[in-house]
PDB file of N, CA and C in Angstrom:
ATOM      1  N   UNK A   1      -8.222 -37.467  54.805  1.00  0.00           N
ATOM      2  CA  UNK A   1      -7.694 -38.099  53.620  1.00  0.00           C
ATOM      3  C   UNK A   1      -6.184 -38.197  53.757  1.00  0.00           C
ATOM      4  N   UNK A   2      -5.406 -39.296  53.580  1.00  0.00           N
ATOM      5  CA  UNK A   2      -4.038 -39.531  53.005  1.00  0.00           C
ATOM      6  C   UNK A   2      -3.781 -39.533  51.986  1.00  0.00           C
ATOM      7  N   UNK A   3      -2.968 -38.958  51.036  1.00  0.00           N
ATOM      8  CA  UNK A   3      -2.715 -38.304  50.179  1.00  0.00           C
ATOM      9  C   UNK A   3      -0.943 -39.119  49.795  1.00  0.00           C
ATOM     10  N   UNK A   4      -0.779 -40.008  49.182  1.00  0.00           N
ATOM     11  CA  UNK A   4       0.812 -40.112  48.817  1.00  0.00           C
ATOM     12  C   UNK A   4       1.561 -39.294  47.982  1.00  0.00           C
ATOM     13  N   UNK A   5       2.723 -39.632  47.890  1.00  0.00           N
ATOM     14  CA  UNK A   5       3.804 -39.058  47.370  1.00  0.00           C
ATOM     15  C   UNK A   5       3.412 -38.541  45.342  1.00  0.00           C
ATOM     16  N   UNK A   6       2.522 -38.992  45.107  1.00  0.00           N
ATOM     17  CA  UNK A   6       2.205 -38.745  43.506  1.00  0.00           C
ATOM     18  C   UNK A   6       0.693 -37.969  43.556  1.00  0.00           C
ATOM     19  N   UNK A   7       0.142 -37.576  44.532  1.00  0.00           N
ATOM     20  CA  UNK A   7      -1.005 -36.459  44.854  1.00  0.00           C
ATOM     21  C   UNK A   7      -2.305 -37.576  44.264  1.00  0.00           C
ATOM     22  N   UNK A   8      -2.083 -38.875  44.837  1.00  0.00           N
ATOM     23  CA  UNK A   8      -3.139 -39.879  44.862  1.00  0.00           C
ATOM     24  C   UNK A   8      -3.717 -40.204  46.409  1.00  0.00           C
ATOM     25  N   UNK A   9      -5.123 -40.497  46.575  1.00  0.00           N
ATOM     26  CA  UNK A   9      -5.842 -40.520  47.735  1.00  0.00           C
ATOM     27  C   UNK A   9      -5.386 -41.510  48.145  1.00  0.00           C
ATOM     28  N   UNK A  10      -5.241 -41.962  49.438  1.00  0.00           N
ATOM     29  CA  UNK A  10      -4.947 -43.483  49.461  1.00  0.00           C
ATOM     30  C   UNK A  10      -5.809 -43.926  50.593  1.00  0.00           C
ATOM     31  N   UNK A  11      -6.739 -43.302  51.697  1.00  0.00           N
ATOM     32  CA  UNK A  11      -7.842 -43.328  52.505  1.00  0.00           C
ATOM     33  C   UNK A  11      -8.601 -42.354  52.508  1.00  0.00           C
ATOM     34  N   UNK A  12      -9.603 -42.693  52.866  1.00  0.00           N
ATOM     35  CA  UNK A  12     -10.907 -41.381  53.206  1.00  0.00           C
ATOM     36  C   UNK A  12     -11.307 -42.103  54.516  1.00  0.00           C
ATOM     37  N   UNK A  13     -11.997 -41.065  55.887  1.00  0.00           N
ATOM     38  CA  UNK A  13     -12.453 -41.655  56.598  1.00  0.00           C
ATOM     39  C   UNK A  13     -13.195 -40.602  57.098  1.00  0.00           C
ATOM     40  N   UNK A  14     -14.315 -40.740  57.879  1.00  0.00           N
ATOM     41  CA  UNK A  14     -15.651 -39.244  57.905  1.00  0.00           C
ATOM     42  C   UNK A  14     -15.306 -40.235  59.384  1.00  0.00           C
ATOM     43  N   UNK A  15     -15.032 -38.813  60.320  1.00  0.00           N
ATOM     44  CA  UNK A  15     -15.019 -38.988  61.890  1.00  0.00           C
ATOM     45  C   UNK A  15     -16.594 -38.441  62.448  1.00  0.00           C
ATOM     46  N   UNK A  16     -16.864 -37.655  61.204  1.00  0.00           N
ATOM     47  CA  UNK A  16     -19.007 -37.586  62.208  1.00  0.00           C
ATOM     48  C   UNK A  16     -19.270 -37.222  61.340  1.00  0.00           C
ATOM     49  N   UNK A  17     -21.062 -37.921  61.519  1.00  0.00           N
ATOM     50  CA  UNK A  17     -21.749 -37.175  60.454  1.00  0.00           C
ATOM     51  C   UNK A  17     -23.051 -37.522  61.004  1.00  0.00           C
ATOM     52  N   UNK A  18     -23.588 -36.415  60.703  1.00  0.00           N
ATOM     53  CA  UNK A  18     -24.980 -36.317  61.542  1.00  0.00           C
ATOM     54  C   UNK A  18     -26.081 -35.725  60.305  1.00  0.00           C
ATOM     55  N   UNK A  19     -27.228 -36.043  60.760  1.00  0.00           N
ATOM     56  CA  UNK A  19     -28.272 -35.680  59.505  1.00  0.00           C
ATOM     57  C   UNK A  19     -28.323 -35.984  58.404  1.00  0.00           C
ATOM     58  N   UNK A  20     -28.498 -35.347  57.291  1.00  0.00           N
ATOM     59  CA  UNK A  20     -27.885 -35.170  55.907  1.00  0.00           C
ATOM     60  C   UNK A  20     -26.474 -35.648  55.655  1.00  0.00           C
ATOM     61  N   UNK A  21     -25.529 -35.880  56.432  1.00  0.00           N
ATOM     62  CA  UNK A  21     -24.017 -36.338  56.275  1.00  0.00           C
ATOM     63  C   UNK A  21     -24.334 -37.809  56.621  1.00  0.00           C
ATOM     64  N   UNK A  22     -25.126 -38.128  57.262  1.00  0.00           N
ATOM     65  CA  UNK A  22     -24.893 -39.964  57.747  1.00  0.00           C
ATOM     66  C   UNK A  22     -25.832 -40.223  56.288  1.00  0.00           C
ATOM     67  N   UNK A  23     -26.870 -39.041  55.420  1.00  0.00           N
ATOM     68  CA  UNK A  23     -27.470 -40.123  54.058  1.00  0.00           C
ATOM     69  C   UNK A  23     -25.833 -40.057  52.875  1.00  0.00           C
ATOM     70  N   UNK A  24     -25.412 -39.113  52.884  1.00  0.00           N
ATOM     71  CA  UNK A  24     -24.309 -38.576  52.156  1.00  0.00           C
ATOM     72  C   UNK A  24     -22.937 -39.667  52.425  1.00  0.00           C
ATOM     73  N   UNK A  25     -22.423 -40.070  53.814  1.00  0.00           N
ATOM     74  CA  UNK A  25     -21.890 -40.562  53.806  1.00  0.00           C
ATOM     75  C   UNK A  25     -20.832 -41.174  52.773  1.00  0.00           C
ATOM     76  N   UNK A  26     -21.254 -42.590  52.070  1.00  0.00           N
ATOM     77  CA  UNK A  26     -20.871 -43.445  51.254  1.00  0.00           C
ATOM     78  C   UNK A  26     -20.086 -42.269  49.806  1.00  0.00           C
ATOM     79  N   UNK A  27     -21.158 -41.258  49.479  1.00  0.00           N
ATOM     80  CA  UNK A  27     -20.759 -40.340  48.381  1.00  0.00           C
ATOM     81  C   UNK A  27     -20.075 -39.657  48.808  1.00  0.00           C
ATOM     82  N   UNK A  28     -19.311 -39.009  50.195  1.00  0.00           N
ATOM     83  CA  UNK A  28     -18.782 -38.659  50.414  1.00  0.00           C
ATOM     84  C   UNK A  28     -17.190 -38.786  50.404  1.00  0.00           C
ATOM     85  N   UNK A  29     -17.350 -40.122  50.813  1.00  0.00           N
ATOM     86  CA  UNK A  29     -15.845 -40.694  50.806  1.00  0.00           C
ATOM     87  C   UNK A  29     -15.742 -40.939  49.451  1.00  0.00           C
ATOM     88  N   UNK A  30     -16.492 -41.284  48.464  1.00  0.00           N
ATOM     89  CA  UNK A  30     -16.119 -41.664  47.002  1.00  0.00           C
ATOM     90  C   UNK A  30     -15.200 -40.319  46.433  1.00  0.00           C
ATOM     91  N   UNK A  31     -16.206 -39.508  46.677  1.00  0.00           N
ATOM     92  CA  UNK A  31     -15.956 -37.711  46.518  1.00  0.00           C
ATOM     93  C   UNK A  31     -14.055 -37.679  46.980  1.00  0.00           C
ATOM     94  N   UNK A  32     -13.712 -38.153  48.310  1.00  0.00           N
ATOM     95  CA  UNK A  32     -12.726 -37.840  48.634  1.00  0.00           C
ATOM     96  C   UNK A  32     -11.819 -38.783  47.921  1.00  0.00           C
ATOM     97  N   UNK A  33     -12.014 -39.731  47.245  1.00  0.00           N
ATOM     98  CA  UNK A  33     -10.879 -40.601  46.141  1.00  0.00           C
ATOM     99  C   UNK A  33     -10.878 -39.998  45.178  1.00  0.00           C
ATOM    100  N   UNK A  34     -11.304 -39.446  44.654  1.00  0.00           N
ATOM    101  CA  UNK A  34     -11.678 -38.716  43.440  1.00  0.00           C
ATOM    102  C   UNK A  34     -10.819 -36.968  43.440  1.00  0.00           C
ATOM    103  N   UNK A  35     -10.451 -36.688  44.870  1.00  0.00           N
ATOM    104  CA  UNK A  35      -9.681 -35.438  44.565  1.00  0.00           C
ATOM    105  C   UNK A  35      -8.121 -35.527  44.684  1.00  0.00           C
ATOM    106  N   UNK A  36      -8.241 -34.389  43.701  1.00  0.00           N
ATOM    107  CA  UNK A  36      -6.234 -34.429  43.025  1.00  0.00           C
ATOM    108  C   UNK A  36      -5.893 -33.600  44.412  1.00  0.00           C
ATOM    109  N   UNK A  37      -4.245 -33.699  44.459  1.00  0.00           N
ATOM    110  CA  UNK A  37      -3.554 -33.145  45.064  1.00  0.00           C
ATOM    111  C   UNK A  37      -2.090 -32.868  44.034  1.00  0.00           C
ATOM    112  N   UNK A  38      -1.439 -32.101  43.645  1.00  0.00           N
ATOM    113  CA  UNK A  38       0.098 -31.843  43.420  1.00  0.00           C
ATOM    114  C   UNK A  38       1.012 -33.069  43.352  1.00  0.00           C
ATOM    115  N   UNK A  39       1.952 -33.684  42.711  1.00  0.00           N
ATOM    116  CA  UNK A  39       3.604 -34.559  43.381  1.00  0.00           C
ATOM    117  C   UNK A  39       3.389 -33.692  44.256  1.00  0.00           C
ATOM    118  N   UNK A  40       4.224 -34.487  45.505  1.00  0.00           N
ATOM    119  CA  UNK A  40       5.471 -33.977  46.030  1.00  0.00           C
ATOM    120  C   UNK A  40       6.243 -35.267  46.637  1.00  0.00           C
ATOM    121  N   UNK A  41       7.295 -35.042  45.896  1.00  0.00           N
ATOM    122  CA  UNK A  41       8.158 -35.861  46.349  1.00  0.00           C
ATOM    123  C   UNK A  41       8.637 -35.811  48.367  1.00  0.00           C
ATOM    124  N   UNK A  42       8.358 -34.645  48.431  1.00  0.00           N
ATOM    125  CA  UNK A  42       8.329 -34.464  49.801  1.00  0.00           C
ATOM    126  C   UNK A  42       7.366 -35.605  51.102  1.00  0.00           C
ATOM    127  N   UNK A  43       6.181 -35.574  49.723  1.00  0.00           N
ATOM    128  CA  UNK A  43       5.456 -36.675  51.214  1.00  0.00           C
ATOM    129  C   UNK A  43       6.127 -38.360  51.265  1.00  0.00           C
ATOM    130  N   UNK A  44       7.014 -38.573  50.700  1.00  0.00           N
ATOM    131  CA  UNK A  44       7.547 -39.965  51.005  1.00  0.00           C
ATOM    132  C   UNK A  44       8.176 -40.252  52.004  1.00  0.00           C
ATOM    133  N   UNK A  45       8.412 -39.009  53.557  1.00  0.00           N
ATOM    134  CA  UNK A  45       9.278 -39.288  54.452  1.00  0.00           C
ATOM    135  C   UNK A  45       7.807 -38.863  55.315  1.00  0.00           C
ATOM    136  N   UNK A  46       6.840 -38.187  55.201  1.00  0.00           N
ATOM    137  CA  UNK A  46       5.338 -37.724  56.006  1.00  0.00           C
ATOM    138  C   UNK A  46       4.711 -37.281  55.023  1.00  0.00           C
ATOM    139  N   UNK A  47       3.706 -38.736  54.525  1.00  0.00           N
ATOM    140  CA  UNK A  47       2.290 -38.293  54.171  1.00  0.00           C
ATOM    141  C   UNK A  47       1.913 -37.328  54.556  1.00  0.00           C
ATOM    142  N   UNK A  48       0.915 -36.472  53.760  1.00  0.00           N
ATOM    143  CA  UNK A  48       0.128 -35.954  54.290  1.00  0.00           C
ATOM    144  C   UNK A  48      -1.069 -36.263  54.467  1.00  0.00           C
ATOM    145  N   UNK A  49      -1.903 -35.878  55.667  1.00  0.00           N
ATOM    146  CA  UNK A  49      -3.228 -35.760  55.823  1.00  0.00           C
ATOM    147  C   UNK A  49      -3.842 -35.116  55.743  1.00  0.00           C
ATOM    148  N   UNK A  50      -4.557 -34.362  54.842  1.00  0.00           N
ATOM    149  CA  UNK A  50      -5.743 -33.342  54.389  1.00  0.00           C
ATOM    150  C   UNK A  50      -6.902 -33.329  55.796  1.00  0.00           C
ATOM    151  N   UNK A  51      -7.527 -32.599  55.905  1.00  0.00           N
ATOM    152  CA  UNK A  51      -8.701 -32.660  57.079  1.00  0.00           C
ATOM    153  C   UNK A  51      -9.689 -31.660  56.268  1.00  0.00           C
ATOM    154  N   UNK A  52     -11.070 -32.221  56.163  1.00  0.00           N
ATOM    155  CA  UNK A  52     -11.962 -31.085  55.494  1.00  0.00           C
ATOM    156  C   UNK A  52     -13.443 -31.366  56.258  1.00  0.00           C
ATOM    157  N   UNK A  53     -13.933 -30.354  56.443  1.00  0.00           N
ATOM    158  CA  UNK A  53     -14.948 -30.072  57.292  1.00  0.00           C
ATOM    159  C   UNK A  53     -16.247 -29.441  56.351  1.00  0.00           C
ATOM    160  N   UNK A  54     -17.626 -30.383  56.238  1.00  0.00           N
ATOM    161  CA  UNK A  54     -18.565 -30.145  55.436  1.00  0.00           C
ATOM    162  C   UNK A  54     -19.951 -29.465  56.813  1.00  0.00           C
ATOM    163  N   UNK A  55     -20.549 -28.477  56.224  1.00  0.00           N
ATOM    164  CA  UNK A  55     -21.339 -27.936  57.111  1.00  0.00           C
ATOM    165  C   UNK A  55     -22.592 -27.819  55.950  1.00  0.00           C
ATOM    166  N   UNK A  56     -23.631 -28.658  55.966  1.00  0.00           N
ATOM    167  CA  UNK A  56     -24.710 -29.158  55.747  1.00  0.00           C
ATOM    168  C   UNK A  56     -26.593 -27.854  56.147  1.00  0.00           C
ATOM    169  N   UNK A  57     -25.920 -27.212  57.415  1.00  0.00           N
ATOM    170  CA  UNK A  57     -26.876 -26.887  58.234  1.00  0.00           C
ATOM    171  C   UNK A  57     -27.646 -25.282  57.129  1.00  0.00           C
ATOM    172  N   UNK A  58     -28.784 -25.248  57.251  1.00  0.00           N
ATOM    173  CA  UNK A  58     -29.310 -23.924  57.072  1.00  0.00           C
ATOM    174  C   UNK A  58     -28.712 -22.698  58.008  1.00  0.00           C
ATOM    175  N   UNK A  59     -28.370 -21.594  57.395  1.00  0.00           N
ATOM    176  CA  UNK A  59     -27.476 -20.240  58.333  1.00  0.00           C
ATOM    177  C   UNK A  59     -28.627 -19.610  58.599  1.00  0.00           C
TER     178      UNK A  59
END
Protein backbone atom coordinates (compact mmCIF):
# COMPACT_ATOMS: atom_id res chain seq x y z
CA UNK A 1 0.00 0.00 0.00
CA UNK A 2 1.03 3.78 -0.66
CA UNK A 3 -0.07 5.78 1.80
CA UNK A 4 0.18 9.91 1.11
CA UNK A 5 1.00 12.74 2.98
CA UNK A 6 -2.78 13.05 4.77
CA UNK A 7 -2.72 9.04 5.92
CA UNK A 8 -4.95 8.31 2.65
CA UNK A 9 -4.37 4.95 0.56
CA UNK A 10 -3.49 5.84 -2.75
CA UNK A 11 -2.62 2.00 -4.22
CA UNK A 12 -3.10 -1.49 -3.08
CA UNK A 13 -1.37 -4.23 -4.94
CA UNK A 14 -1.30 -8.24 -3.66
CA UNK A 15 2.23 -9.58 -5.10
CA UNK A 16 0.78 -13.50 -4.37
CA UNK A 17 -1.93 -15.13 -3.51
CA UNK A 18 -2.54 -18.59 -3.53
CA UNK A 19 -5.70 -20.63 -2.40
CA UNK A 20 -8.14 -18.84 -0.35
CA UNK A 21 -6.14 -15.41 -1.17
CA UNK A 22 -6.62 -15.68 -5.14
CA UNK A 23 -10.94 -16.13 -3.94
CA UNK A 24 -10.23 -13.11 -1.42
CA UNK A 25 -8.27 -11.21 -3.68
CA UNK A 26 -10.64 -8.31 -5.05
CA UNK A 27 -11.83 -7.89 -1.02
CA UNK A 28 -8.64 -7.67 -0.20
CA UNK A 29 -7.41 -4.75 -1.90
CA UNK A 30 -10.83 -2.97 -1.15
CA UNK A 31 -9.86 -3.84 2.62
CA UNK A 32 -6.51 -2.05 1.90
CA UNK A 33 -8.35 1.48 0.69
CA UNK A 34 -10.28 1.44 3.47
CA UNK A 35 -7.29 1.59 6.11
CA UNK A 36 -6.31 4.86 8.02
CA UNK A 37 -2.87 5.79 8.55
CA UNK A 38 -1.78 9.18 10.79
CA UNK A 39 -0.79 12.98 8.72
CA UNK A 40 2.47 13.17 8.27
CA UNK A 41 3.56 15.86 6.71
CA UNK A 42 6.79 14.01 6.48
CA UNK A 43 5.65 11.66 3.61
CA UNK A 44 5.56 14.52 0.95
CA UNK A 45 9.40 14.21 0.24
CA UNK A 46 8.99 9.72 0.58
CA UNK A 47 5.74 8.17 0.56
CA UNK A 48 5.41 5.59 2.40
CA UNK A 49 4.87 2.02 1.58
CA UNK A 50 3.17 -0.18 4.12
CA UNK A 51 3.89 -4.08 3.27
CA UNK A 52 1.40 -6.59 5.05
CA UNK A 53 1.53 -10.21 4.89
CA UNK A 54 -1.89 -12.38 5.27
CA UNK A 55 -1.37 -16.14 6.25
CA UNK A 56 -4.64 -17.97 5.42
CA UNK A 57 -3.14 -21.61 6.16
CA UNK A 58 -4.41 -24.04 9.09
CA UNK A 59 -1.26 -24.22 12.02
Amino acid sequence: MDVDPQGKVTHVEVEVAEGVGERLRDRAIAAGYLSLFPPDPGRAATPLRWRRSLDFAPR
